[in-house]
CSV table of C-alpha atoms in Angstrom, one decimal:
chain,number,residue,atom,x,y,z
A,214,MET,CA,5.8,-11.1,-11.0
A,215,ARG,CA,6.8,-14.3,-8.6
A,216,PHE,CA,4.8,-15.3,-5.8
A,217,ILE,CA,5.9,-18.1,-3.3
A,218,LEU,CA,3.7,-17.0,-0.3
A,219,ASN,CA,0.2,-18.0,0.1
A,220,LYS,CA,-0.2,-15.8,3.3
A,221,GLY,CA,1.6,-12.8,4.0
A,222,ILE,CA,2.0,-9.0,3.9
A,223,TYR,CA,2.6,-6.8,1.0
A,224,CYS,CA,3.2,-3.1,0.2
A,225,LEU,CA,2.0,-1.7,-3.3
A,226,THR,CA,3.8,1.5,-4.8
A,227,ILE,CA,1.3,3.4,-6.7
A,228,LYS,CA,2.0,6.4,-8.9
A,229,LEU,CA,-0.4,9.2,-9.5
A,230,THR,CA,0.5,11.2,-12.7
A,231,ARG,CA,-1.5,14.3,-11.8
A,232,ARG,CA,-3.7,15.6,-8.8
A,233,TYR,CA,-7.0,14.0,-8.2
A,234,THR,CA,-9.7,14.6,-5.6
A,235,ILE,CA,-10.9,11.3,-4.8
A,236,GLU,CA,-13.8,9.9,-2.8
A,237,ILE,CA,-12.6,7.1,-0.4
A,238,GLY,CA,-15.7,5.3,0.7
A,239,ARG,CA,-17.2,6.5,4.0
A,240,LEU,CA,-13.9,8.5,4.9
A,241,GLY,CA,-14.9,11.3,2.4
A,242,ALA,CA,-13.3,13.1,-0.6
A,243,PHE,CA,-9.5,14.0,-0.3
A,244,ASP,CA,-6.9,15.6,-2.6
A,245,PHE,CA,-4.2,13.2,-3.8
A,246,PRO,CA,-1.2,15.2,-5.1
A,247,ARG,CA,0.8,13.9,-7.9
A,248,GLY,CA,3.5,11.6,-6.6
A,249,PHE,CA,3.9,8.1,-5.1
A,250,TYR,CA,1.8,6.2,-2.6
A,251,VAL,CA,2.8,3.3,-0.5
A,252,TYR,CA,-0.2,1.1,0.7
A,253,VAL,CA,0.7,-1.6,3.4
A,254,GLY,CA,-1.8,-4.8,3.3
A,255,SER,CA,-2.0,-8.3,4.5
A,256,ALA,CA,-3.8,-11.6,3.2
A,257,GLN,CA,-3.7,-14.4,5.5
A,258,ASN,CA,-5.0,-16.7,2.9
A,259,GLY,CA,-4.2,-16.2,-1.0
A,260,LEU,CA,-1.7,-13.5,-1.1
A,261,ARG,CA,-1.5,-14.0,-4.9
A,262,GLY,CA,-5.1,-13.5,-5.3
A,263,ARG,CA,-5.2,-10.4,-3.4
A,264,ILE,CA,-2.5,-8.8,-5.4
A,265,GLU,CA,-3.8,-9.9,-8.6
A,266,ARG,CA,-7.0,-8.2,-7.5
A,267,HIS,CA,-5.3,-5.0,-6.7
A,268,LEU,CA,-3.9,-5.1,-10.2
A,269,ARG,CA,-7.2,-5.4,-11.9
A,270,GLN,CA,-8.9,-2.5,-13.3
A,271,GLU,CA,-12.3,-4.0,-13.0
A,272,LYS,CA,-13.4,-4.7,-9.5
A,273,LYS,CA,-16.1,-4.0,-6.9
A,274,LEU,CA,-15.1,-1.2,-4.8
A,275,ARG,CA,-14.5,-3.0,-1.2
A,276,TRP,CA,-11.4,-1.7,0.3
A,277,HIS,CA,-10.1,2.0,0.6
A,278,ILE,CA,-7.3,1.2,-1.6
A,279,ASP,CA,-9.6,0.1,-4.5
A,280,TYR,CA,-10.7,3.8,-4.8
A,281,LEU,CA,-7.2,5.1,-5.0
A,282,LEU,CA,-6.5,2.3,-7.6
A,283,ARG,CA,-8.9,3.6,-10.0
A,284,TYR,CA,-6.8,6.6,-10.7
A,285,GLY,CA,-3.1,5.3,-9.9
A,286,ARG,CA,-0.9,2.8,-11.6
A,287,VAL,CA,0.7,0.0,-9.2
A,288,ALA,CA,4.5,0.6,-10.1
A,289,ASN,CA,5.9,-2.1,-7.7
A,290,VAL,CA,4.9,-4.7,-5.3
A,291,HIS,CA,6.8,-6.2,-2.3
A,292,THR,CA,5.8,-9.1,-0.5
A,293,TYR,CA,7.0,-10.3,2.9
A,294,ALA,CA,6.1,-13.5,5.1
A,295,GLY,CA,4.5,-12.7,8.3
A,296,GLU,CA,1.3,-12.6,10.3
A,297,LYS,CA,-1.2,-10.0,10.2
A,298,ARG,CA,0.3,-8.5,13.2
A,299,ALA,CA,3.5,-7.6,11.0
A,300,GLU,CA,1.2,-5.4,8.7
A,301,CYS,CA,1.3,-2.8,11.2
A,302,VAL,CA,5.2,-3.1,11.9
A,303,LEU,CA,5.8,-2.6,8.2
A,304,SER,CA,3.3,0.2,8.0
A,305,GLN,CA,5.2,2.0,10.8
A,306,LYS,CA,8.6,1.5,9.3
A,307,ILE,CA,7.4,2.8,5.8
A,308,GLY,CA,5.7,5.7,7.9
A,309,ASN,CA,8.9,6.7,9.4
A,310,MET,CA,10.7,6.9,6.2
A,311,GLU,CA,12.1,10.3,5.5
A,312,ASP,CA,9.6,12.5,3.6
A,313,ALA,CA,6.7,10.1,4.3
A,314,ARG,CA,3.3,11.8,4.9
A,315,ILE,CA,-0.1,10.2,5.6
A,316,PRO,CA,-2.6,11.7,3.1
A,317,VAL,CA,-5.6,10.3,4.7
A,318,ALA,CA,-6.1,9.5,8.4
A,319,GLY,CA,-7.5,6.0,8.8
A,320,PHE,CA,-6.9,4.9,5.2
A,321,GLY,CA,-6.4,1.0,5.2
A,322,SER,CA,-6.3,0.9,9.0
A,323,SER,CA,-10.0,0.6,10.2
A,324,ASP,CA,-9.1,-2.9,11.8
A,325,CYS,CA,-6.2,-1.8,13.8
A,326,ALA,CA,-4.9,1.2,15.9
A,327,CYS,CA,-2.5,2.6,13.3
A,328,ASP,CA,-2.9,6.1,12.0
A,329,ALA,CA,-3.0,4.8,8.5
A,330,HIS,CA,-1.5,2.2,6.0
A,331,LEU,CA,-1.1,4.7,3.1
A,332,TYR,CA,1.8,7.0,2.8
A,333,PHE,CA,2.5,9.7,0.3
A,334,PHE,CA,6.1,10.3,-1.1
A,335,ARG,CA,6.9,13.2,-3.7
A,336,ASP,CA,9.6,10.7,-5.2
A,337,ASN,CA,9.6,7.0,-5.8
A,338,PRO,CA,10.6,5.4,-2.4
A,339,ASP,CA,11.1,2.1,-4.0
A,340,SER,CA,15.0,2.1,-3.5
A,341,ARG,CA,14.6,2.9,0.0
A,342,ILE,CA,11.9,0.2,0.6
A,343,LEU,CA,14.5,-2.4,-1.0
A,344,ARG,CA,17.3,-1.3,1.3
A,345,LEU,CA,14.9,-1.8,4.2
A,346,GLU,CA,14.1,-5.3,3.1
A,347,LEU,CA,16.7,-7.3,4.6
A,348,GLY,CA,16.0,-5.9,8.0
A,349,LEU,CA,12.4,-6.0,7.5
A,350,ARG,CA,12.5,-9.7,6.6
A,351,ARG,CA,14.5,-10.5,9.8
A,352,LEU,CA,12.0,-8.4,11.9
A,353,LEU,CA,8.9,-9.8,10.3
A,354,SER,CA,9.9,-13.4,10.4
A,355,VAL,CA,10.0,-13.5,14.1
């Protein structure tokens, strides 16, 4: 994995190989079906460290995504230059993709007005995210 940005936004594609019921901090317990989840986040200081933390198995449970990552495997990481506000733009673009569903309202979006920053897809959405990438990079760099 190559990192050239110190700050920016990112999305993780996470694969769950079976259904789990997972307690997500104060949000409560939720069913997560087998499939793919895309989480959108940002790091305005230390993007590499944030992503490396997400990839580690051993960590203190701090963010909503930490609870899901105890059960899923990160299949891909996409990074983008952009300020914190661009996190919501990217999240909305991913949420508007065909077949995207919000599995847990409020997941990853406690510091903004978005419905969530986590989306469920039955099939791997990475090829569609890559097709969005050129337009996203232009949009987010503004």
